[in-house]
Every structure is written in structure tokens, then in C-alpha cells.
Tab-separated table of C-alpha atoms and ligand atoms in Angstrom:
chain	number	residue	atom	x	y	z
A	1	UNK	CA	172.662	233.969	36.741
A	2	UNK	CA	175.916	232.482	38.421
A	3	UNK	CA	176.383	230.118	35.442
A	4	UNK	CA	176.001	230.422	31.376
A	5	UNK	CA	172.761	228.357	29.946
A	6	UNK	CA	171.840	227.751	26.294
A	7	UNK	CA	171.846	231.299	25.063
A	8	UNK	CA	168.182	231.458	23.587
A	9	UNK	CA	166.997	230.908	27.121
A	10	UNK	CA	169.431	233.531	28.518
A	11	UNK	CA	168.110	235.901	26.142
A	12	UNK	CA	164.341	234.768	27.077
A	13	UNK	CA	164.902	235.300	30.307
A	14	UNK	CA	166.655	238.894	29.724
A	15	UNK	CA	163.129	239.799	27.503
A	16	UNK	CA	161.060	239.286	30.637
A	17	UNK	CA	162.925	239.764	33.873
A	18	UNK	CA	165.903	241.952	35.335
A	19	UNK	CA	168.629	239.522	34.411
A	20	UNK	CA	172.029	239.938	36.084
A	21	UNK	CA	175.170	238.050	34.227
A	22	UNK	CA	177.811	236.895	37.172
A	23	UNK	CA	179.015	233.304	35.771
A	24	UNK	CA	181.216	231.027	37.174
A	25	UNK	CA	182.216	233.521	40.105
A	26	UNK	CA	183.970	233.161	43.233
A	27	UNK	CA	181.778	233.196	46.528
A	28	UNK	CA	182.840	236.828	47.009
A	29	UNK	CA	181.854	237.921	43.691
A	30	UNK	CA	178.247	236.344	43.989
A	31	UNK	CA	178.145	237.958	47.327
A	32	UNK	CA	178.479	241.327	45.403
A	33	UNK	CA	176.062	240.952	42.912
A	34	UNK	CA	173.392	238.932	44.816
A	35	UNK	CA	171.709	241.752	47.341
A	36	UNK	CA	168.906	242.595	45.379
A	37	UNK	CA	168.623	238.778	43.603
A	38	UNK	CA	164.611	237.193	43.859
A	39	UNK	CA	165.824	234.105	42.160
A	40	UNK	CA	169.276	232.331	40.735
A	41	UNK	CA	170.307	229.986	38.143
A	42	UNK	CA	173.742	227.929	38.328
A	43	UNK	CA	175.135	224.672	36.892
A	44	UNK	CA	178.036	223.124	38.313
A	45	UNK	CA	181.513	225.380	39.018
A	46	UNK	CA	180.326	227.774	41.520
A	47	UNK	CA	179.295	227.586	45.119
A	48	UNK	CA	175.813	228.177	46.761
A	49	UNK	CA	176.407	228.699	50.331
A	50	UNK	CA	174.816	229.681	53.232
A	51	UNK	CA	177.283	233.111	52.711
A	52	UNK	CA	175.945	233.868	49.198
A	53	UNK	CA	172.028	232.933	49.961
A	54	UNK	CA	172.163	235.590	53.273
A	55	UNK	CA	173.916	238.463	51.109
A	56	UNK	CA	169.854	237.871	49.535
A	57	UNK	CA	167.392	238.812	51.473
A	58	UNK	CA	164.500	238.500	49.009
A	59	UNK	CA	165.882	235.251	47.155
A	60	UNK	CA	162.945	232.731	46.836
A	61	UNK	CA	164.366	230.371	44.072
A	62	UNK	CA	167.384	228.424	43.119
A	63	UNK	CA	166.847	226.782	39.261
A	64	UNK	CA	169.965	223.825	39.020
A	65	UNK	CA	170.181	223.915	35.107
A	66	UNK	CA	171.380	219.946	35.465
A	67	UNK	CA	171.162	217.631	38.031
A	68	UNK	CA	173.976	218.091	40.983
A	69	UNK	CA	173.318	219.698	43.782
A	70	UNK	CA	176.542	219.050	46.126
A	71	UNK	CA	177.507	222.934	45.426
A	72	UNK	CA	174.591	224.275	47.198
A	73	UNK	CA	173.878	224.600	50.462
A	74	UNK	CA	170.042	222.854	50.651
A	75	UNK	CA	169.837	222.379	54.445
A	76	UNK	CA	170.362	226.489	54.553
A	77	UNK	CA	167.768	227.249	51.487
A	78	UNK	CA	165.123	224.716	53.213
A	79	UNK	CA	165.973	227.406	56.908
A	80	UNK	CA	165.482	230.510	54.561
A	81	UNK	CA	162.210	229.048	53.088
A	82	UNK	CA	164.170	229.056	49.529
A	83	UNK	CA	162.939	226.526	46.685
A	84	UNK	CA	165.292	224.716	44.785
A	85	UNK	CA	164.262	223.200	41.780
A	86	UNK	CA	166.833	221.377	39.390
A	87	UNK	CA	166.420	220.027	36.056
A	88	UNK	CA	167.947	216.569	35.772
A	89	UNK	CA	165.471	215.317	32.651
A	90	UNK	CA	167.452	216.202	29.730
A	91	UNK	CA	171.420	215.673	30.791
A	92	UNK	CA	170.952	211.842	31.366
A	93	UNK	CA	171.120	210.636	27.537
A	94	UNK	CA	174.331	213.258	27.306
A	95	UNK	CA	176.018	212.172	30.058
A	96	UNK	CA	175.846	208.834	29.262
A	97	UNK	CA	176.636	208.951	24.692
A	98	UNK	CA	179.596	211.227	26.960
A	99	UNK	CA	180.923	208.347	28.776
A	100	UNK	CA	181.241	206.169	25.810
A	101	UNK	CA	182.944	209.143	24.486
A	102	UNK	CA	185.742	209.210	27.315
A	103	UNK	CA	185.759	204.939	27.389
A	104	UNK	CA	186.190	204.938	23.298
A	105	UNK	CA	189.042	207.711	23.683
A	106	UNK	CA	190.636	205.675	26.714
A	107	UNK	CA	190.718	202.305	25.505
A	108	UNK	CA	191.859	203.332	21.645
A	109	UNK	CA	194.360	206.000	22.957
A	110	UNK	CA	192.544	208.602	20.266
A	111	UNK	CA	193.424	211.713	22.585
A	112	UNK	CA	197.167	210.569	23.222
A	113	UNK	CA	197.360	209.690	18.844
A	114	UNK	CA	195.745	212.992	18.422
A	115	UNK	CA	198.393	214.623	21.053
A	116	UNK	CA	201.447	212.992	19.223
A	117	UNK	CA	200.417	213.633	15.670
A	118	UNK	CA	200.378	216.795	16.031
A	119	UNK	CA	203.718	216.706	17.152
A	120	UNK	CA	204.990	215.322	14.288
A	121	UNK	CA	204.996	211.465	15.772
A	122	UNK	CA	203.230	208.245	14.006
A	123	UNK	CA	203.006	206.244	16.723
A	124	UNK	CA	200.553	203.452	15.125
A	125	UNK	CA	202.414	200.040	16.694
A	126	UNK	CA	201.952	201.714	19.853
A	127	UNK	CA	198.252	202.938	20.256
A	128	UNK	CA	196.635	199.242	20.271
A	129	UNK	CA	194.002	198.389	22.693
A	130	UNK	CA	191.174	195.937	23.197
A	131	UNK	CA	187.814	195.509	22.067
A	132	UNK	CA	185.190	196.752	24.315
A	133	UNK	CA	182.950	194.236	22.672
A	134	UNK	CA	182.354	190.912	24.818
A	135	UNK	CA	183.867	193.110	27.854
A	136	UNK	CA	182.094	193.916	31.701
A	137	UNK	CA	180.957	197.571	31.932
A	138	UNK	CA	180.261	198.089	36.339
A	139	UNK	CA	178.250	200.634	36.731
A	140	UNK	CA	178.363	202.541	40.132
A	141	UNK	CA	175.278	204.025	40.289
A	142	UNK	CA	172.014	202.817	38.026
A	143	UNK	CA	169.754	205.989	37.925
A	144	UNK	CA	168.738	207.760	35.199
A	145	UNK	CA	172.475	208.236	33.593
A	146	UNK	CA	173.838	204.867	34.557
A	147	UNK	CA	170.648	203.135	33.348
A	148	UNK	CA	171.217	204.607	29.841
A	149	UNK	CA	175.154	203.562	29.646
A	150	UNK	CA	174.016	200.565	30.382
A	151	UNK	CA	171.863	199.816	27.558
A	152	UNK	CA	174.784	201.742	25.344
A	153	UNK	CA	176.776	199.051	26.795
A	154	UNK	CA	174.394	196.393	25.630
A	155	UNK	CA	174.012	197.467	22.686
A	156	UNK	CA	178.121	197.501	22.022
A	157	UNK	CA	178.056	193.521	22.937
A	158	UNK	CA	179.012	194.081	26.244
A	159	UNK	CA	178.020	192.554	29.461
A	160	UNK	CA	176.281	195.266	31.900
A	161	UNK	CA	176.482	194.753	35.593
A	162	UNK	CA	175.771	197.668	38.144
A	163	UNK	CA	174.494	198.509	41.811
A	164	UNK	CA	172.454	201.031	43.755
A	165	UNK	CA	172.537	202.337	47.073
A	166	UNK	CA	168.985	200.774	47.883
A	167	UNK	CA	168.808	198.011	45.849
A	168	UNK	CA	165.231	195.894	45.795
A	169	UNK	CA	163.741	193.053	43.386
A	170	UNK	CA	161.635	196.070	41.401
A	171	UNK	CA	164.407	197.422	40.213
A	172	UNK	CA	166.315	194.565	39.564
A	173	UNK	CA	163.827	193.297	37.360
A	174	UNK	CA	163.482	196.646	35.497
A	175	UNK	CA	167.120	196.860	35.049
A	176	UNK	CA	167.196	192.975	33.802
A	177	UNK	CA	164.541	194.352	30.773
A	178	UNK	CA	167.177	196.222	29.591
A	179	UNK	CA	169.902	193.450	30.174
A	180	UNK	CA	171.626	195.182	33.011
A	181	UNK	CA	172.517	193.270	35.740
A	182	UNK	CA	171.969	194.312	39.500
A	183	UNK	CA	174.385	193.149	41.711
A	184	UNK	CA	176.343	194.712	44.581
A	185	UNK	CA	179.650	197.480	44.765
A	186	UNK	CA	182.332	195.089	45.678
A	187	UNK	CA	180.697	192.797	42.461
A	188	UNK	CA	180.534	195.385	40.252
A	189	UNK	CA	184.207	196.652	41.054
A	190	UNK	CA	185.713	193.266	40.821
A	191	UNK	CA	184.531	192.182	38.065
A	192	UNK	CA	184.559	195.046	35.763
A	193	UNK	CA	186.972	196.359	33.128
A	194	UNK	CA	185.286	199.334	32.702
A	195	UNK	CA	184.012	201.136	35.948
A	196	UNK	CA	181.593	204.092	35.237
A	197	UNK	CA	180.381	206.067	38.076
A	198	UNK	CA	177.455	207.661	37.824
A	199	UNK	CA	176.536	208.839	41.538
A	200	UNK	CA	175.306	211.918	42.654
A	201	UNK	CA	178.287	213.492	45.403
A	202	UNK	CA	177.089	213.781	48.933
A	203	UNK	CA	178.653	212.654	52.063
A	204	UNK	CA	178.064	208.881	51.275
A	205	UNK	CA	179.740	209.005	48.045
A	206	UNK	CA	182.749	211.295	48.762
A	207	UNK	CA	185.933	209.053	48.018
A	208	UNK	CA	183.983	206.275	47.897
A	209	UNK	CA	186.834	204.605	45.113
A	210	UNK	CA	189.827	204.780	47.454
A	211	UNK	CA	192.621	203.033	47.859
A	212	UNK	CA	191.296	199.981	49.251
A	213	UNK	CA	188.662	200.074	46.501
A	214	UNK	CA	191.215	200.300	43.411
A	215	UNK	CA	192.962	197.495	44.820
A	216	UNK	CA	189.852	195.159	44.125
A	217	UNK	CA	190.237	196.545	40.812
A	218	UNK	CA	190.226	193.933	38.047
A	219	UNK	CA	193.808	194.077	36.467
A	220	UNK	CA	194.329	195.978	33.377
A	221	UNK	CA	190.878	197.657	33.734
A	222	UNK	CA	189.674	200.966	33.572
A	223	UNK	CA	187.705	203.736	35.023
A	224	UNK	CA	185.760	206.273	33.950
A	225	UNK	CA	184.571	209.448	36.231
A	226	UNK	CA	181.466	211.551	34.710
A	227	UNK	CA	179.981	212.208	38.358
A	228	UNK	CA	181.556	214.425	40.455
A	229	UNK	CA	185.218	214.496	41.473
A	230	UNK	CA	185.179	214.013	45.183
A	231	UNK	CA	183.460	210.360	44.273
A	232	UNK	CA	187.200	209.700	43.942
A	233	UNK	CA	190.434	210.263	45.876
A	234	UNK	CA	192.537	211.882	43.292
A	235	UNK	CA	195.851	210.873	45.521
A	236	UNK	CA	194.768	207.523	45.767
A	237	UNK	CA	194.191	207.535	41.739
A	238	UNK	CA	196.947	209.101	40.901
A	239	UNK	CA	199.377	206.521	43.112
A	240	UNK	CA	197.655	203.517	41.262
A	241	UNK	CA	197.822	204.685	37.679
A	242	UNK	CA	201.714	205.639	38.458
A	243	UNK	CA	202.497	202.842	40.909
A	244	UNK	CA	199.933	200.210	40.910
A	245	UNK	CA	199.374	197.145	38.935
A	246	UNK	CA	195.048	196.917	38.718
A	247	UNK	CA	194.456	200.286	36.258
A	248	UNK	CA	195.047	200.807	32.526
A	249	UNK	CA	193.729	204.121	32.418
A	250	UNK	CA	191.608	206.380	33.778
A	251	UNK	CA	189.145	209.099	32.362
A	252	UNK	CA	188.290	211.972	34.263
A	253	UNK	CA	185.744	214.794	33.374
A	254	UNK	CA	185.011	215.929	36.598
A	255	UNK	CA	187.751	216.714	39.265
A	256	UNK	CA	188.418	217.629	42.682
A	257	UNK	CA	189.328	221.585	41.812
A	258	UNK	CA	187.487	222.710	38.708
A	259	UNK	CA	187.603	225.331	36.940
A	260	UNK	CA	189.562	228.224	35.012
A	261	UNK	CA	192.970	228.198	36.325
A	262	UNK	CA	192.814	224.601	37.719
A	263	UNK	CA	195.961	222.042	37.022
A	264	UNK	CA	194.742	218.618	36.759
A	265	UNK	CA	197.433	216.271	38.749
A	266	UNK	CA	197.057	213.933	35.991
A	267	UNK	CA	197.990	216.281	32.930
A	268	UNK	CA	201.443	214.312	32.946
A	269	UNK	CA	200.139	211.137	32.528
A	270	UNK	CA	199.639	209.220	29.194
A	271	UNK	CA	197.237	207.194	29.997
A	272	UNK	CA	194.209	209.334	31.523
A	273	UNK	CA	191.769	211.262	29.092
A	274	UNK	CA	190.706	214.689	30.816
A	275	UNK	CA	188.002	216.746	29.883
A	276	UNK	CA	186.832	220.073	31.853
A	277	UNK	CA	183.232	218.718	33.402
A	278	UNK	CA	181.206	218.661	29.674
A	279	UNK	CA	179.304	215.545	29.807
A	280	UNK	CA	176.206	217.287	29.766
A	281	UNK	CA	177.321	219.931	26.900
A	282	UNK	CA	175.134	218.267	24.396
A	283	UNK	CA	174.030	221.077	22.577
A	284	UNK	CA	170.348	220.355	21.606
A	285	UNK	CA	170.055	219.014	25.215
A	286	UNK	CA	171.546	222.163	26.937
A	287	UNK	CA	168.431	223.748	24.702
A	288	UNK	CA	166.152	221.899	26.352
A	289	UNK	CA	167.053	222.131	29.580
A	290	UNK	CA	166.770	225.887	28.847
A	291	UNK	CA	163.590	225.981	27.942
A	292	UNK	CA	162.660	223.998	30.694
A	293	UNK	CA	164.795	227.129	33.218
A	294	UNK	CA	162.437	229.465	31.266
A	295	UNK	CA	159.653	227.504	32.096
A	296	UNK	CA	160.476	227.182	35.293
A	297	UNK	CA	161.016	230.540	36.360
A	298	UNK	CA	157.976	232.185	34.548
A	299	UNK	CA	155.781	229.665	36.629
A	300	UNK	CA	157.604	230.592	40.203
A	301	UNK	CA	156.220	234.325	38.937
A	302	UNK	CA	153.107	233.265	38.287
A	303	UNK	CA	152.971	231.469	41.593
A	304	UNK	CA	152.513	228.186	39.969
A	305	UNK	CA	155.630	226.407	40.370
A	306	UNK	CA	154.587	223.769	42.482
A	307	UNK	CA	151.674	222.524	39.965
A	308	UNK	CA	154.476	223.152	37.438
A	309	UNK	CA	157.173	220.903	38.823
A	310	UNK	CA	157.862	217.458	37.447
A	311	UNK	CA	158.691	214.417	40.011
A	312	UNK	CA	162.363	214.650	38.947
A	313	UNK	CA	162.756	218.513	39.513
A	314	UNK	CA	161.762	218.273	43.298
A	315	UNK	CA	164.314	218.757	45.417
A	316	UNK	CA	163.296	217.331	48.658
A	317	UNK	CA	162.890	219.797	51.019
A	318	UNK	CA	162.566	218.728	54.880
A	319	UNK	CA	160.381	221.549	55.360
A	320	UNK	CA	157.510	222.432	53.683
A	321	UNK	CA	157.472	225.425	51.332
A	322	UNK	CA	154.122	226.855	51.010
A	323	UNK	CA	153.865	228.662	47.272
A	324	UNK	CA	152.238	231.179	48.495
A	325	UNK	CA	155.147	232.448	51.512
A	326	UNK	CA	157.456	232.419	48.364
B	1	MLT	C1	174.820	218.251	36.182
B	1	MLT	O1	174.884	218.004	37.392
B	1	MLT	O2	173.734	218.352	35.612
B	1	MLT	C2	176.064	218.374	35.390
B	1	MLT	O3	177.177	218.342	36.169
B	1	MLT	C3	176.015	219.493	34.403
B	1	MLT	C4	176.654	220.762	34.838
B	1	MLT	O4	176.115	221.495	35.627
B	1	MLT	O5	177.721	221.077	34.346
């Protein structure tokens, strides 16, 4: 295991297999551990590379315990014949009641009161901010997550826009059930004074909210990062919140360098909210998605993983995996 699950399922998994503890650790230190390894669990916060899969010769399985798979290597598993599997079902409702979280926090300065309290300030006249009630929400990124802070957003009197990479009238329509709006990026970040993104991290995505981006920013808005952090050029974020005129804030729970040990470049700032990559730390849903590992891996042993798998844990593969060479 190269991260920490829900510990019932840790301790399920230790009652019926050899289970090997190596969490968050570096490439090196998987490399170590990995040699004799048939299958290997990880969230987000360590790296699955082509290095770490050929130190295991007899690996057949990689379980994602979430839904992000930008820290493994998939082209490389697909060449070894290794299955990925990932479970994305239970971290969307999370993720999303998490973003609310970060936007209530932001726009009502609760972390920064909290902060000065403590040291002995009562800063009341100073912590206003605005309703989020009767405000635009943009959401980059309507899937499963974005879909669900979207409705939250509804729900709060807000107006819901959002966009998609393939956009089409089908899901336009489904998203207009739920009083979301489809529209395109440049709309969405325009118009918004809250912009959630909620897109998976690939080469597409990578710093797609640049510069040029938080310049069409709508002035005194906000934005709020639960994806991954390479969706955002941290320089380019930084310069605006410090030097530009478009941004209020910013939350951030997922950066660029993560992890133990990791300085944030915006610790300094007042108005950001940082959290260390827990939007999906909802505890009854970390349970689930447990299970669901347990699950998962007893039916790879039983050879009937593929009969087992849900649409949403299938990681594409280019090619095909036949059960039985696993
Ligand atoms: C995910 O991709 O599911 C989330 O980032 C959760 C995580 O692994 O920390």
C-alpha cells in the first residue's frame, strides 16, 4: 500500500493477503519495497512511474482509492499488461460539500478570524464579505464533482454556469434539470465570482488558468482549486492576488508540490485559504471507498475483476487486458 485508506479496510485487507505498509513514499522508497508486490493501492501524494512498476515484476493491479490518476504512469501499466482500476464513486459528494467549505471560509474570512483570535486580535469591522446568495458560481469542469457543486450552488440561491471539454445538447439539457447552465470556458471565467475547478490534470488541463486567463477574471472574484494543482500556474496566481486588480482571494487545497515538508508560496498571504489536498477526507466516504478497495482486490484474486468493475472504475486501457493473462 503506497498510501493510508480507511483503516477497517486496511485491516481487511491485512486478514486476507500479505499486506506491505509504505505510505506516502518517495519513488526510491517504493522502489525498495515493491519487488515482490502482485498488486498496489495509492491515493494522491506519491508517484507511479514507469521506475516503480519495473522494480515489480509480478505486479498485475493498481487500485486508485479516489479518482486522479495524473501520478501514475498508465501508458507504461497498459505496456506491462497492468490493470488499473480507480474508485471515483464515492469522493464526488465530498469533494464538492468541500468546496463550499473552502468558498464559505474565503468569502467570510473564517480561517484569517480564526488565525487572529487566537492571537489575541478582534478584528470584527474588518472580516466583512459578501453574500454568496444571488452570486455566479463557473464551474470548470461539470462531471461528477462539478455537477454536484452545482446543485449546492443552486440550492444557496446562486446562479450556476459551467463548461466541459466536449460539450453536446445531452448534456446540456441534463445539466439544465438541475439548473446548471452549460456554456463555454471563456463564459464561465468572465462571468463568474466564484471559479471552481473541478478537472481531472492531464496534459490539456495543466496551467490551463494562467495569466492570460486571470486577467478575464471578473473583478473582485474568487477562485477556488479542489482539482489538482498543476490546473493552475501558481506564479501566475500568486502575481495576481499580490499585484493584480481581478482576484479577491483564492482557495487552494491542492498544490503544485504536496506533501510533508512542502511550503505553500501563498502561506504569507491573507487572503488565500490553504488546506493540504483533503477534499475527499469525508470520513464515512473514505469508508466506502474502502470497502469498495476490498472489494476490488478480492475479485482481481478470484479472477473476476472485470465482471466486478463498475463503468466509472475502468480505466481505459488502449490495450486489451485479458483477465485471465493477469
Ligand atoms: C482523488 O483523486 O480521488 C482525490 O484527490 C483524493 C485523494 O487521493 O487524495
Amino acid at each position: 500500500m503506497a498510501s493510508s485508506i480507511d483503516h477497517a479496510a486496511i485491516e481487511a485487507l491485512e486478514r486476507s493477503h500479505d499486506v506491505l505498509r509504505a505510505f506516502n513514499g518517495t519513488e526510491e522508497q517504493l522502489c525498495s519495497v515493491i519487488d515482490d508486490r502482485e498488486a498496489l493501492i495509492f491515493r494522491s501524494g506519491v508517484q507511479i512511474s514507469a521506475t516503480v512498476m519495473d522494480r515489480a515484476p509480478q505486479l498485475r493491479l493498481l487500485v486508485r482509492a479516489g479518482s486522479g490518476l495524473d501520478n501514475v504512469d498508465v501508458e507504461h501499466a497498459t505496456r506491462r499488461g497492468i490493470r488499473i482500476v480507480r474508485v471515483p464513486g464515492s469522493s464526488a459528494q465530498p469533494v464538492a460539500e468541500f468546496t463550499f467549505a473552502l468558498l464559505l471560509s474565503l468569502v467570510r474570512q473564517v480561517s484569517l478570524g480564526d488565525r487572529l483570535l487566537r492571537q489575541g486580535h478582534w478584528p470584527k469591522a474588518q472580516l466583512g464579505g459578501p453574500l454568496v446568495t444571488g452570486k455566479t458560481l463557473g464551474i470548470v469542469g461539470v462531471g461528477n464533482i462539478g455537477r454536484r457543486v452545482g446543485e449546492l450552488a443552486v440550492a444557496w440561491g446562486m446562479r450556476a454556469i459551467g463548461c466541459v471539454a466536449v460539450p453536446s445538447d445531452a448534456i446540456s439539457t441534463a445539466l439544465a434539470a438541475r439548473g446548471i447552465e452549460l456554456t463555454d470556458f471563456e463564459t464561465v471565467v468572465s462571468q463568474a465570482d466564484f471559479l471552481c475547478l473541478h478537472v481531472p490534470l492531464d496534459h490539456v488541463t495543466h496551467h490551463m488558468v494562467d495569466a492570460r486567463v486571470l486577467s478575464h477574471m471578473k473583478q473582485g472574484s474568487y477562485l477556488i482549486n479542489v482539482a489538482r494543482g498543476g490546473v493552475v500556474d501558481e506564479k501566475a496566481l500568486y502575481a495576481e492576488l499580490v499585484e493584480g486588480s481581478k482576484l479577491r482571494g483564492a482557495a487552494i487545497d491542492v498544490h503544485e508540490s504536496e506533501g510533508e515538508g512542502s511550503i505553500s508560496p501563498f502561506g504569507e498571504l491573507p487572503n488565500v485559504v490553504l488546506t493540504p489536498h483533503i477534499g475527499a477526507m469525508a470520513l464515512d466516504a473514505q469508508r466506502l471507498i474502502g470497502a469498495r478497495v476490498v472489494a476490488l482486490v478480492a475479485a482481481h484474486q478470484q479472477g473476476e475483476l472485470e465482471k466486478t468493475l463498475r463503468p466509472d472504475e475502468l480505466v481505459q486501457q488502449e490495450m486489451t487486458i485479458n483477465e485471465g493473462e493477469l
